Tab-separated table of C-alpha atoms in Angstrom:
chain	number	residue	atom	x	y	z
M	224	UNK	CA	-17.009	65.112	-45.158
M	225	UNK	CA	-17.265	68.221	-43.056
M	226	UNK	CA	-14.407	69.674	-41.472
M	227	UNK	CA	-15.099	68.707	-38.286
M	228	UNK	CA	-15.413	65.152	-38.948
M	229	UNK	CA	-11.815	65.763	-40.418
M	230	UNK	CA	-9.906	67.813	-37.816
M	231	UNK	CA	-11.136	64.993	-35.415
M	232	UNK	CA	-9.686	62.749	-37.326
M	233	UNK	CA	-6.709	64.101	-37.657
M	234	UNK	CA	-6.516	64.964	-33.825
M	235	UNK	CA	-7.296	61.300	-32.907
M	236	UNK	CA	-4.569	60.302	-35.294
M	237	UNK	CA	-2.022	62.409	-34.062
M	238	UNK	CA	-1.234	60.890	-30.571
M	239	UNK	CA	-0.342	57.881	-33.076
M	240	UNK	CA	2.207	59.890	-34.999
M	241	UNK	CA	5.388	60.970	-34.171
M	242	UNK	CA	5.902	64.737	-34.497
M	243	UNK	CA	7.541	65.617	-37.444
M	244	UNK	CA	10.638	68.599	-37.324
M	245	UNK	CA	12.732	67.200	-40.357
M	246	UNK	CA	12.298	70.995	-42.241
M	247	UNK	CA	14.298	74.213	-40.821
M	248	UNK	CA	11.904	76.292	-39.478
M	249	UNK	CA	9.754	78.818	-41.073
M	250	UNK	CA	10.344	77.199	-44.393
M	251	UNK	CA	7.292	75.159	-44.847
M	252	UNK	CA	5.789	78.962	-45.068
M	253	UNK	CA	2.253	79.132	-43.628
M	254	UNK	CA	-1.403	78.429	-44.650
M	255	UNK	CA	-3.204	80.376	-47.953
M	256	UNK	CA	-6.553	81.280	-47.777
M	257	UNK	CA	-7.827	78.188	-50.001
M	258	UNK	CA	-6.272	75.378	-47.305
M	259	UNK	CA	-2.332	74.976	-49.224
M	260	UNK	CA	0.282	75.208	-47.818
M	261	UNK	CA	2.045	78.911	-49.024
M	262	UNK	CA	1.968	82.447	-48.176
M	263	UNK	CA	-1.512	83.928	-47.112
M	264	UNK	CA	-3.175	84.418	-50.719
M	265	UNK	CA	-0.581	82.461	-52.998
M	266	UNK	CA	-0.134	78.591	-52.568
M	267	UNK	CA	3.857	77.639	-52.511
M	268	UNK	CA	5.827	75.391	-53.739
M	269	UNK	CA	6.827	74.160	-50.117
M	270	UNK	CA	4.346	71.608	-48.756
M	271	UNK	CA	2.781	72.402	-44.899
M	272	UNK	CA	4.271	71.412	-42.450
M	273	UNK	CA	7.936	70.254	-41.152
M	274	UNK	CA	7.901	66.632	-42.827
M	275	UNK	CA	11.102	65.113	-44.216
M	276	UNK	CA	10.765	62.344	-47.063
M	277	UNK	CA	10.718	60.445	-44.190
M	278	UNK	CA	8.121	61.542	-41.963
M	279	UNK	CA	4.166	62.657	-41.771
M	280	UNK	CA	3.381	65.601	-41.049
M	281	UNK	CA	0.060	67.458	-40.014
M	282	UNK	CA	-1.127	70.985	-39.549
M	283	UNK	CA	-4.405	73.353	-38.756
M	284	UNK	CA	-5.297	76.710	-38.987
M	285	UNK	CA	-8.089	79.220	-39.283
M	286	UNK	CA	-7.553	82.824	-40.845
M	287	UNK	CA	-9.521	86.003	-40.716
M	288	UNK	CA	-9.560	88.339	-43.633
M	289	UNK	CA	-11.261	91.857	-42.734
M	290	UNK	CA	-11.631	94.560	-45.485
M	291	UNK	CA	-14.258	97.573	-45.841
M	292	UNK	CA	-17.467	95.481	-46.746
M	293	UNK	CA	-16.349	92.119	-46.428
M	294	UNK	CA	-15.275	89.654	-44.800
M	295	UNK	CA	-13.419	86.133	-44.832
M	296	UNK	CA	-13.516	83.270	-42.558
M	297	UNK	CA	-11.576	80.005	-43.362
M	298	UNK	CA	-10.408	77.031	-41.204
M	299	UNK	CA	-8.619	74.026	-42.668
M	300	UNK	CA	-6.409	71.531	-42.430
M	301	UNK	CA	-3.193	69.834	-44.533
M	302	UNK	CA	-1.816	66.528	-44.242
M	303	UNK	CA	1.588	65.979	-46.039
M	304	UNK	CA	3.130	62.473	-46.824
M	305	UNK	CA	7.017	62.098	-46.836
M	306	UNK	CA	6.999	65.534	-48.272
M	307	UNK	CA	5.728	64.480	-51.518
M	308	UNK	CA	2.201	65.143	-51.111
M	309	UNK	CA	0.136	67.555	-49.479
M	310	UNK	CA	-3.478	66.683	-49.198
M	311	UNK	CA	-6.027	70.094	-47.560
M	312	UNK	CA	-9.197	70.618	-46.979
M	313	UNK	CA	-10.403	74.385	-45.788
M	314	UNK	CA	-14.319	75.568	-45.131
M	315	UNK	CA	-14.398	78.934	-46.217
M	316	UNK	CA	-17.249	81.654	-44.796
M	317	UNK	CA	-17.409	84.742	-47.033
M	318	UNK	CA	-19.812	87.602	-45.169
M	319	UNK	CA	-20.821	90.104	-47.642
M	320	UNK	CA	-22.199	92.733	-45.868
M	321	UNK	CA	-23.883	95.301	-48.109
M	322	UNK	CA	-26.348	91.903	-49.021
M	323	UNK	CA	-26.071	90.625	-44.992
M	324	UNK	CA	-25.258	87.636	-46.440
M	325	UNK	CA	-22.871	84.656	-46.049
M	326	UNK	CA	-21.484	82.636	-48.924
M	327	UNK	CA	-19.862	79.294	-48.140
M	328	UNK	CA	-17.394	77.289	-50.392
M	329	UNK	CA	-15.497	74.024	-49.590
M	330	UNK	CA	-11.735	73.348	-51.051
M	331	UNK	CA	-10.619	69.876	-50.834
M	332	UNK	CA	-6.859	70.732	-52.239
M	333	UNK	CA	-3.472	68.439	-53.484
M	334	UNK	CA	-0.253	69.340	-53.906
M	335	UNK	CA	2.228	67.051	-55.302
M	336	UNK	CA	6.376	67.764	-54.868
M	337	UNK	CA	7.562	67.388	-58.220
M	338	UNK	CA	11.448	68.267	-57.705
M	339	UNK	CA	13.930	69.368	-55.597
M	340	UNK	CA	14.830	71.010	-52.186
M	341	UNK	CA	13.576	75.146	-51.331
M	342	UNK	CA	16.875	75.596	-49.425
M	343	UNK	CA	19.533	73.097	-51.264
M	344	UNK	CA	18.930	72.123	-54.502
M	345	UNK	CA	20.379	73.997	-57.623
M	346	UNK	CA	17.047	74.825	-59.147
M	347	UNK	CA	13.745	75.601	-57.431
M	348	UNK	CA	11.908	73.592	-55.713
M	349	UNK	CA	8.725	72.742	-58.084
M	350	UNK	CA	5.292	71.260	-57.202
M	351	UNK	CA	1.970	71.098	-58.954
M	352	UNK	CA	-1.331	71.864	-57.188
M	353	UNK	CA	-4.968	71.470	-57.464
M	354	UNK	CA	-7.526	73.028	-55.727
M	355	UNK	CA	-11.426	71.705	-56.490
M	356	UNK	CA	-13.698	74.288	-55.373
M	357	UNK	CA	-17.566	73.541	-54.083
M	358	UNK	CA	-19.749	76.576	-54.094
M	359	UNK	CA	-22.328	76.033	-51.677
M	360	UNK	CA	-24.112	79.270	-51.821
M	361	UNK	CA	-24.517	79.517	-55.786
M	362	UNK	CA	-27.198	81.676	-55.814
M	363	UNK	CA	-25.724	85.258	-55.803
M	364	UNK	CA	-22.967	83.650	-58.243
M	365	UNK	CA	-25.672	82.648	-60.789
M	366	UNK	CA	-27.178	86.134	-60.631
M	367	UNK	CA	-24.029	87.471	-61.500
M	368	UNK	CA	-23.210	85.617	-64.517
M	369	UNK	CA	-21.648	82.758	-63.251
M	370	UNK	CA	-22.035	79.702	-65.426
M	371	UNK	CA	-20.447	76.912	-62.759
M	372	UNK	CA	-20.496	76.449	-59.059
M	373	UNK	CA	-17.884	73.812	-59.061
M	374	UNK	CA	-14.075	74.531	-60.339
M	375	UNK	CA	-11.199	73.441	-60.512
M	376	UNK	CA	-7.887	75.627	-60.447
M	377	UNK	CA	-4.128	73.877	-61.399
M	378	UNK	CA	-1.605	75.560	-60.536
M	379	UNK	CA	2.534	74.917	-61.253
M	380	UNK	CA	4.429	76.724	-58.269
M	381	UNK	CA	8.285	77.105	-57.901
M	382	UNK	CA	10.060	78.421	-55.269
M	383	UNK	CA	13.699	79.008	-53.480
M	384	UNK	CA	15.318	80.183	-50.640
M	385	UNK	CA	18.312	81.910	-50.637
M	386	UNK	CA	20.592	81.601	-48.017
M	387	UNK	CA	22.326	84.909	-46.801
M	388	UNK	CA	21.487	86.655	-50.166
M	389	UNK	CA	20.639	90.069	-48.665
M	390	UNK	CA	23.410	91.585	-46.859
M	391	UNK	CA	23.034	88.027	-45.015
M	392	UNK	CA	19.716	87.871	-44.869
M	393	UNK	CA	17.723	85.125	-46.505
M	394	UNK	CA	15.517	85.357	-48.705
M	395	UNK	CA	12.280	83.784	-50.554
M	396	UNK	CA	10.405	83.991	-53.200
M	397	UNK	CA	7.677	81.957	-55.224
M	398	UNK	CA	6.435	82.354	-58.419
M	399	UNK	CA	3.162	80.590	-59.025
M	400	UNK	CA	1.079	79.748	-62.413
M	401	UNK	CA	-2.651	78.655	-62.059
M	402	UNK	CA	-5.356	77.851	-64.509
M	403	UNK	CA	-8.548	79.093	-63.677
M	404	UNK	CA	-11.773	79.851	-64.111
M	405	UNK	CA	-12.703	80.908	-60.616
M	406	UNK	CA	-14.621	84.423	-59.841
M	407	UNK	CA	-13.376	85.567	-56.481
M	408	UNK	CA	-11.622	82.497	-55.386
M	409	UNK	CA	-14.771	80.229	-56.470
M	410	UNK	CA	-16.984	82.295	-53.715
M	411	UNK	CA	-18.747	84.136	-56.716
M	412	UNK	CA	-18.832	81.021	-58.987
M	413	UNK	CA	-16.780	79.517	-61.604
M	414	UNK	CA	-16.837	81.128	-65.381
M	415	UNK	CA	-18.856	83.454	-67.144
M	416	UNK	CA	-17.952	85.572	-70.622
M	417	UNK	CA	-14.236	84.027	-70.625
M	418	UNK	CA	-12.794	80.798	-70.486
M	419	UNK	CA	-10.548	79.623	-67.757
M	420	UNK	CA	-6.829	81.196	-68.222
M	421	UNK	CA	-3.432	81.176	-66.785
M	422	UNK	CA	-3.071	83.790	-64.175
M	423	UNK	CA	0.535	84.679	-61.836
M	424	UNK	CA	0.812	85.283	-58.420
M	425	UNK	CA	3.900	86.155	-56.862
M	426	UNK	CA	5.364	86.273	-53.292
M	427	UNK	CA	8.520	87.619	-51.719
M	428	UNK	CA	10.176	87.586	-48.395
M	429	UNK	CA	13.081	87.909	-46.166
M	430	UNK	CA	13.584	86.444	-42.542
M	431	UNK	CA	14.471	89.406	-40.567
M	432	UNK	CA	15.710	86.113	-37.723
M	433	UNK	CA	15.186	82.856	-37.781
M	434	UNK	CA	11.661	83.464	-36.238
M	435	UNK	CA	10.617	86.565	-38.075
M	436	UNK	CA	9.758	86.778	-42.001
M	437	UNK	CA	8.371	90.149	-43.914
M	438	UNK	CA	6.789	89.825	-47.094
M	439	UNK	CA	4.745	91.082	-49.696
M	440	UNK	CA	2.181	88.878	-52.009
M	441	UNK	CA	0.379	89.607	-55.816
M	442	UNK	CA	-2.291	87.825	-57.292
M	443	UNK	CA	-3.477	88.114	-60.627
M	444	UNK	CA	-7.554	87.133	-60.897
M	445	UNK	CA	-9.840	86.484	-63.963
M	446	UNK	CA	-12.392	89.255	-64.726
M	447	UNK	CA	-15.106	86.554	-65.907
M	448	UNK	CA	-18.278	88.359	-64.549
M	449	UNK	CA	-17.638	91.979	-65.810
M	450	UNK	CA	-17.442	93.578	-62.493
M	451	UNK	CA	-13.699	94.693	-62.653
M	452	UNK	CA	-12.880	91.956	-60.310
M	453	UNK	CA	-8.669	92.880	-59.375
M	454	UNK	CA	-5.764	91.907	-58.445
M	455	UNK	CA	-4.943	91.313	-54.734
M	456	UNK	CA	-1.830	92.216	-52.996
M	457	UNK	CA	-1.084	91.874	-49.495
M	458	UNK	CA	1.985	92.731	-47.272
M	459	UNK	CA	2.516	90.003	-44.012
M	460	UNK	CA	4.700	89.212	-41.028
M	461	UNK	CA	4.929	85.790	-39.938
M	462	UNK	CA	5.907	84.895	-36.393
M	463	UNK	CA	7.464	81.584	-35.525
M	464	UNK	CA	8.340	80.747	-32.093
M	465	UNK	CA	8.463	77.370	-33.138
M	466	UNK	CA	7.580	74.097	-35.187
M	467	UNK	CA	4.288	73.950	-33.401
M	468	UNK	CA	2.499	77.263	-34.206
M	469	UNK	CA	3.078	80.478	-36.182
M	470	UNK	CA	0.903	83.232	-36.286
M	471	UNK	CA	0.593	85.494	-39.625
M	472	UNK	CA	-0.621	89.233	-39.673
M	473	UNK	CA	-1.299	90.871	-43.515
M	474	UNK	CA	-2.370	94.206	-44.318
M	475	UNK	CA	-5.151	93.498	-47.808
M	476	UNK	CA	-5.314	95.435	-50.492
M	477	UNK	CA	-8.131	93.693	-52.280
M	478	UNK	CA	-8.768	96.604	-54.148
M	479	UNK	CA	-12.359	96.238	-56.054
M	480	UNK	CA	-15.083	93.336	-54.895
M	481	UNK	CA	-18.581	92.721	-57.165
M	482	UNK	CA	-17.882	96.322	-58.113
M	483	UNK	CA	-17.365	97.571	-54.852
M	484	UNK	CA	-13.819	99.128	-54.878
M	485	UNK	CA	-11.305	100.026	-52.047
M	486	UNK	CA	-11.223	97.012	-50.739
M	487	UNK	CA	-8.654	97.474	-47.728
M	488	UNK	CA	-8.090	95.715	-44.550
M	489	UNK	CA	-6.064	93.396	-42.422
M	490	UNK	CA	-5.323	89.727	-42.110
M	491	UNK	CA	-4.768	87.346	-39.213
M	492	UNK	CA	-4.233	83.832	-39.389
M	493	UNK	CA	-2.879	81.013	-36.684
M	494	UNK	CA	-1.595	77.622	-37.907
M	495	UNK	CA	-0.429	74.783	-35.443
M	496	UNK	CA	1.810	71.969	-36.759
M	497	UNK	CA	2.206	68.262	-35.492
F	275	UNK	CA	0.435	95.028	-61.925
F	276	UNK	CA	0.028	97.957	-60.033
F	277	UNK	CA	3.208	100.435	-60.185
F	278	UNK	CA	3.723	100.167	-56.378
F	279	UNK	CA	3.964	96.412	-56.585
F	280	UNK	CA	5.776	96.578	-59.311
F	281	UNK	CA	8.141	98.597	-57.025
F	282	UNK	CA	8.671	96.720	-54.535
F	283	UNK	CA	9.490	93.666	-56.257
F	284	UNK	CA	12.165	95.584	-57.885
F	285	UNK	CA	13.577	96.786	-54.843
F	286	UNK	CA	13.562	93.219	-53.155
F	287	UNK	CA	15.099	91.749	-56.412
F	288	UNK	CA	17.560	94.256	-56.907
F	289	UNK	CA	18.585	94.016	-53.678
F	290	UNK	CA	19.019	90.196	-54.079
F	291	UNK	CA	21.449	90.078	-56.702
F	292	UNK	CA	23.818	93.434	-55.148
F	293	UNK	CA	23.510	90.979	-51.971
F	294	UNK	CA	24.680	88.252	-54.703
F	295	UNK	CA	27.521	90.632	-55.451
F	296	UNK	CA	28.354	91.486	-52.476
F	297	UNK	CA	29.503	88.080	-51.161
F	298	UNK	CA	31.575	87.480	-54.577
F	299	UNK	CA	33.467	90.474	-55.015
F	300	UNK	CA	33.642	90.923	-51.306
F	301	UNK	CA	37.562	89.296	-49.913
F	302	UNK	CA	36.601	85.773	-49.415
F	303	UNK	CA	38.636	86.728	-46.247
F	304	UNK	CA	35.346	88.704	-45.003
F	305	UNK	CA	33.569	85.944	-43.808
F	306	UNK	CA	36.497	84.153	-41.983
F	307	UNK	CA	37.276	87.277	-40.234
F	308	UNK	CA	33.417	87.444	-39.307
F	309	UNK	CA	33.467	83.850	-37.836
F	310	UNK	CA	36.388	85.260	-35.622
F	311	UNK	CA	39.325	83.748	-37.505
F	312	UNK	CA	41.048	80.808	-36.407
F	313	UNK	CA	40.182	81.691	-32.989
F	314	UNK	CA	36.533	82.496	-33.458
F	315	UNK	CA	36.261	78.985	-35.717
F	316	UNK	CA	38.274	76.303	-33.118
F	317	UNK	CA	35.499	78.105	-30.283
F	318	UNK	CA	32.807	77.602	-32.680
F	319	UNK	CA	33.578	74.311	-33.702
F	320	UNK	CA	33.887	73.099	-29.896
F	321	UNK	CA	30.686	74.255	-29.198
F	322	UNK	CA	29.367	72.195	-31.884
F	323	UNK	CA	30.700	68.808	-30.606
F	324	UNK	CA	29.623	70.117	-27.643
F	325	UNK	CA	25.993	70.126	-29.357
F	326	UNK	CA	26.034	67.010	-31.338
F	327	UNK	CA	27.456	64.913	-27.978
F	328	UNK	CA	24.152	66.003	-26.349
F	329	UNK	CA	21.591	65.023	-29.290
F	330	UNK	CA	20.268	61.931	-29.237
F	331	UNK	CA	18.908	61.877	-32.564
F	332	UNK	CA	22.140	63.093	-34.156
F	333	UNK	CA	25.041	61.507	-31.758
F	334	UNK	CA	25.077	57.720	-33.221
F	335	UNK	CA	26.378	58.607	-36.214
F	336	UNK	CA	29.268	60.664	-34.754
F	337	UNK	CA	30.123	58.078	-32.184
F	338	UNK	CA	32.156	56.064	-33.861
F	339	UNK	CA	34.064	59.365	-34.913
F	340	UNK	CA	37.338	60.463	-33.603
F	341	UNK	CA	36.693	63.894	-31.535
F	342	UNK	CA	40.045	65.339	-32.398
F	343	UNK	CA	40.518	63.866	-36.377
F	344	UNK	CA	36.580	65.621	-36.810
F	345	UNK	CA	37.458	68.710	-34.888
F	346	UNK	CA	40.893	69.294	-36.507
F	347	UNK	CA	39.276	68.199	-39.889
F	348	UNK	CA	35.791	70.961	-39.487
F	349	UNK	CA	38.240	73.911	-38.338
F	350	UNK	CA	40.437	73.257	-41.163
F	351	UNK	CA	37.441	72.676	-43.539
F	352	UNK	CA	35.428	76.189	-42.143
F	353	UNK	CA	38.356	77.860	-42.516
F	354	UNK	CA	38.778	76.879	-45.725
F	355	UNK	CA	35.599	77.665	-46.855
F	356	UNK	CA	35.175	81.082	-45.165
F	357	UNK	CA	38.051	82.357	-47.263
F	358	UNK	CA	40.941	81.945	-44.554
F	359	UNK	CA	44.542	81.088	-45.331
F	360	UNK	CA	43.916	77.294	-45.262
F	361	UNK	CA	43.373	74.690	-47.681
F	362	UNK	CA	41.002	71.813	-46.604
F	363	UNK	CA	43.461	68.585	-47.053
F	364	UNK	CA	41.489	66.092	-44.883
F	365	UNK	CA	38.929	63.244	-46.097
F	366	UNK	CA	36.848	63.005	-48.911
F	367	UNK	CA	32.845	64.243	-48.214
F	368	UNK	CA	31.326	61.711	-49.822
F	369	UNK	CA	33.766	59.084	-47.843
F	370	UNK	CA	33.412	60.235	-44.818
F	371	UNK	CA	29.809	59.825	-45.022
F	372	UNK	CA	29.487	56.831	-47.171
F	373	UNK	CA	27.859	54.027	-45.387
F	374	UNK	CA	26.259	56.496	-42.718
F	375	UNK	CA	22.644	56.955	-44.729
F	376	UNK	CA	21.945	60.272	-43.606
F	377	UNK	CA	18.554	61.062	-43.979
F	378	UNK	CA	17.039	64.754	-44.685
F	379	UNK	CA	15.818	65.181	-41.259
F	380	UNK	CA	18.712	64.324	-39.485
F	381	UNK	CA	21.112	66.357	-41.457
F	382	UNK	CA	19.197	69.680	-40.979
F	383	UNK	CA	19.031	68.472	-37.048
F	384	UNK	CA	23.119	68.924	-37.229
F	385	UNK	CA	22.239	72.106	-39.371
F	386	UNK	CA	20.048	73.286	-36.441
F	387	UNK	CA	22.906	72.373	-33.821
F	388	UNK	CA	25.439	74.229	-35.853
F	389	UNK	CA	23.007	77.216	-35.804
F	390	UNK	CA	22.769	76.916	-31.612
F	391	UNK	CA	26.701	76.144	-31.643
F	392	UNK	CA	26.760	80.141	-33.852
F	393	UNK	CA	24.252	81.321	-31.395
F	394	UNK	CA	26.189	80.647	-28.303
F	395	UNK	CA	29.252	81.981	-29.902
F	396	UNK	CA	27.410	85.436	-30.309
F	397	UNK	CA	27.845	84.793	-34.431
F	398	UNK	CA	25.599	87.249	-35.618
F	399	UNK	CA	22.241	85.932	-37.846
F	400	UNK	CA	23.685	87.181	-41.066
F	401	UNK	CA	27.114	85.792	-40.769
F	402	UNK	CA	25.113	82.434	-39.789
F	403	UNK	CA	23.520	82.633	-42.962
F	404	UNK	CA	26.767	83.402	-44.738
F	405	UNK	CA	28.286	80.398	-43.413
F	406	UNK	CA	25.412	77.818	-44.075
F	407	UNK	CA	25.389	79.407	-47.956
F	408	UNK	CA	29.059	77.861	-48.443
F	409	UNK	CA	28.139	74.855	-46.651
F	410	UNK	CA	24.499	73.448	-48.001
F	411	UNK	CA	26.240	72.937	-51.362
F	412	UNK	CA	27.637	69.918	-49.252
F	413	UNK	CA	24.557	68.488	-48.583
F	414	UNK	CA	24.419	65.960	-51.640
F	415	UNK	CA	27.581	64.602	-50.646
F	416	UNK	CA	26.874	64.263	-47.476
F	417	UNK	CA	23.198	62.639	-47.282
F	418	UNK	CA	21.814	59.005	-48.253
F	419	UNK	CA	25.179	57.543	-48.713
């Protein structure tokens, strides 16, 4: 199914659909790179969009990721049912411009809620993701040691707002596990001298207003192809006039790509909810 | 993880819990005098049955309600819980919303109202959040009953 087909789905749906603002806003977060619902590299705990266990909910967005030699596009989509589920699809186009090449990889993603509230309950909220990852450029990857050009990551995600817990501010924070096995997100393959492993990835954040949130992100990768693949860390504002649209900026620090280090840049994404 | 990283989540998390500490060892009496005392509280509270009258999505389940026994009741409550010189004697939570089945969305809908009733009361974003940390603890005895 390509993404169009699937956005024009959804948009033919939607008139059908009642728009759903159960959620407080800001706190569904926004859209990660790989289609979940999250920060902008790290998916969340929080599902997408403003559904209440009684509503449907449905969102878009496309980002742009800009650092010295490459460069990331990605457009998706999430559906989320009652809050429980979150179901995402996102087309991601990876230019790699030292080669002048494009590498293309398709995540169809699920999320399932498996307890409580961001804002109200006692504990953290808690969900469990999975993200199956289609390489469909697997050349370059198998060059570079990749055994696989299909993967799967799981990931366990927790998260909690605080309310007022800075000198009134609140604040956010998400601590995510994920099992994987995936060489640059899955855009340079799946595997290669190690087996997959658990890696963490962290995000934090405060809501300056009720419109505003500042935040910084860490992501721990695998090193499977030898080519001192890092960590990524990003710092982000996210803008929300309202339930219908936010719009993210991130400054990268990607640090080192296939070997190619100082990997710095900025980040832009646009998400509209229904 | 990289030392700066490592920084700054120290910095945010430390900042957290002396934020945590703050509100305890802070007079309870802070926040109260914040919202404007009794004063500040009776304004606020009118402008928030002045909110939920207007809602459509929110005002069924309040119209059976008294206006004065709910406004008397919430002042007494916020005060109450804001660390003023009051003791909250009226109704039971979890009877005063038992048979009402108020769902998720509808309940942050009055928590969205209360935040326009703060906002029109020039209650400033932090004391907003102050006062919606002592009340969401209320939430399971107030929704789906």
């Amino acid at each position: 199914m390509t993404i169009k087909r699937f956005l024009s789905c959804v948009f033919l749906i939607l008139p059908t659909l009642c728009f759903a603002d159960g959620k407080i806003l800001a706190t569904p977060g926004v859209s990660q790179i790989e289609g979940s619902g999250g920060g902008g590299i790290v998916p969340w705990a929080q599902l997408a969009g403003y559904a209440s266990e009684d509503e449907i909910a449905a969102s878009a967005f496309c980002s742009v990721a800009n650092v010295k030699n490459f460069s990331l596009n990605v457009c998706g989509a999430q559906a989320n049912l009652y809050d429980r589920v979150e179901l995402s699809i996102a087309q991601q186009q990876f230019d790699v411009d030292p080669l002048n090449v494009t590498l293309k990889q398709d995540i169809y993603g699920a999320k399932f809620r498996l307890y409580g509230d961001l804002i109200y309950s006692n504990w953290p909220q808690f969900s469990l993701g999975l993200q199956h990852k289609r390489l469909k450029t697997a050349d370059i990857a198998f060059a570079l040691g990749a055994k696989e050009k299909q993967g799967t990551d799981i990931y366990l995600a927790a998260s909690k707002l605080h309310l007022g817990a800075i000198a009134g501010y609140n604040f956010l924070w998400n601590a995510t596990f994920r099992y994987t096995q995936a060489n640059e997100m899955g855009l340079l393959g799946f595997g290669g001298k190690n087996s997959a492993a658990i890696f963490p990835e962290l995000s934090a954040a405060i809501l300056l207003s009720k419109h505003i949130a500042i935040g910084i992100e860490y992501r721990k990768k695998p090193d499977n192809l030898g080519l001192n693949e890092s960590h990524w860390r990003d710092m982000f504002i996210a803008w929300f006039p309202n339930k219908h649209i936010n719009l993210t900026a991130a400054y990268l620090d990607l640090d080192t790509i296939a070997g190619i280090g100082n990997q710095q840049g900025f980040y832009f994404s646009l998400s509209g909810q229904f | 993880m990289n030392k700066v990283t490592l920084f700054l989540f120290f910095m945010i998390f430390s900042a957290s819990l002396s934020g945590c500490s703050t509100t305890i060892n802070n007079h309870q009496g802070s926040l109260y005098i914040q919202l404007g005392e009794e004063q500040g509280i009776s304004r606020l509270v009118d402008s928030f049955i002045k909110e939920l009258a207007k809602d459509k999505q929110v005002f069924p389940y309040f119209a059976k309600a008294s206006v004065s026994h709910f406004r008397k009741g919430f002042i007494n409550h916020m005060c109450d819980i804001s660390g003023g010189p009051c003791k909250y004697k009226g109704d039971n939570m979890v009877d005063i919303h038992t048979g009402m089945n108020i769902n998720e969305a509808d309940f942050n809908r009055v928590v969205e109202l209360l935040v326009k009733a703060m906002e029109k009361e020039n209650i400033s974003y932090r004391t907003q959040n102050k006062l919606l940390a002592k009340l969401a603890p209320l939430r399971s005895e107030v929704i789906k009953r």
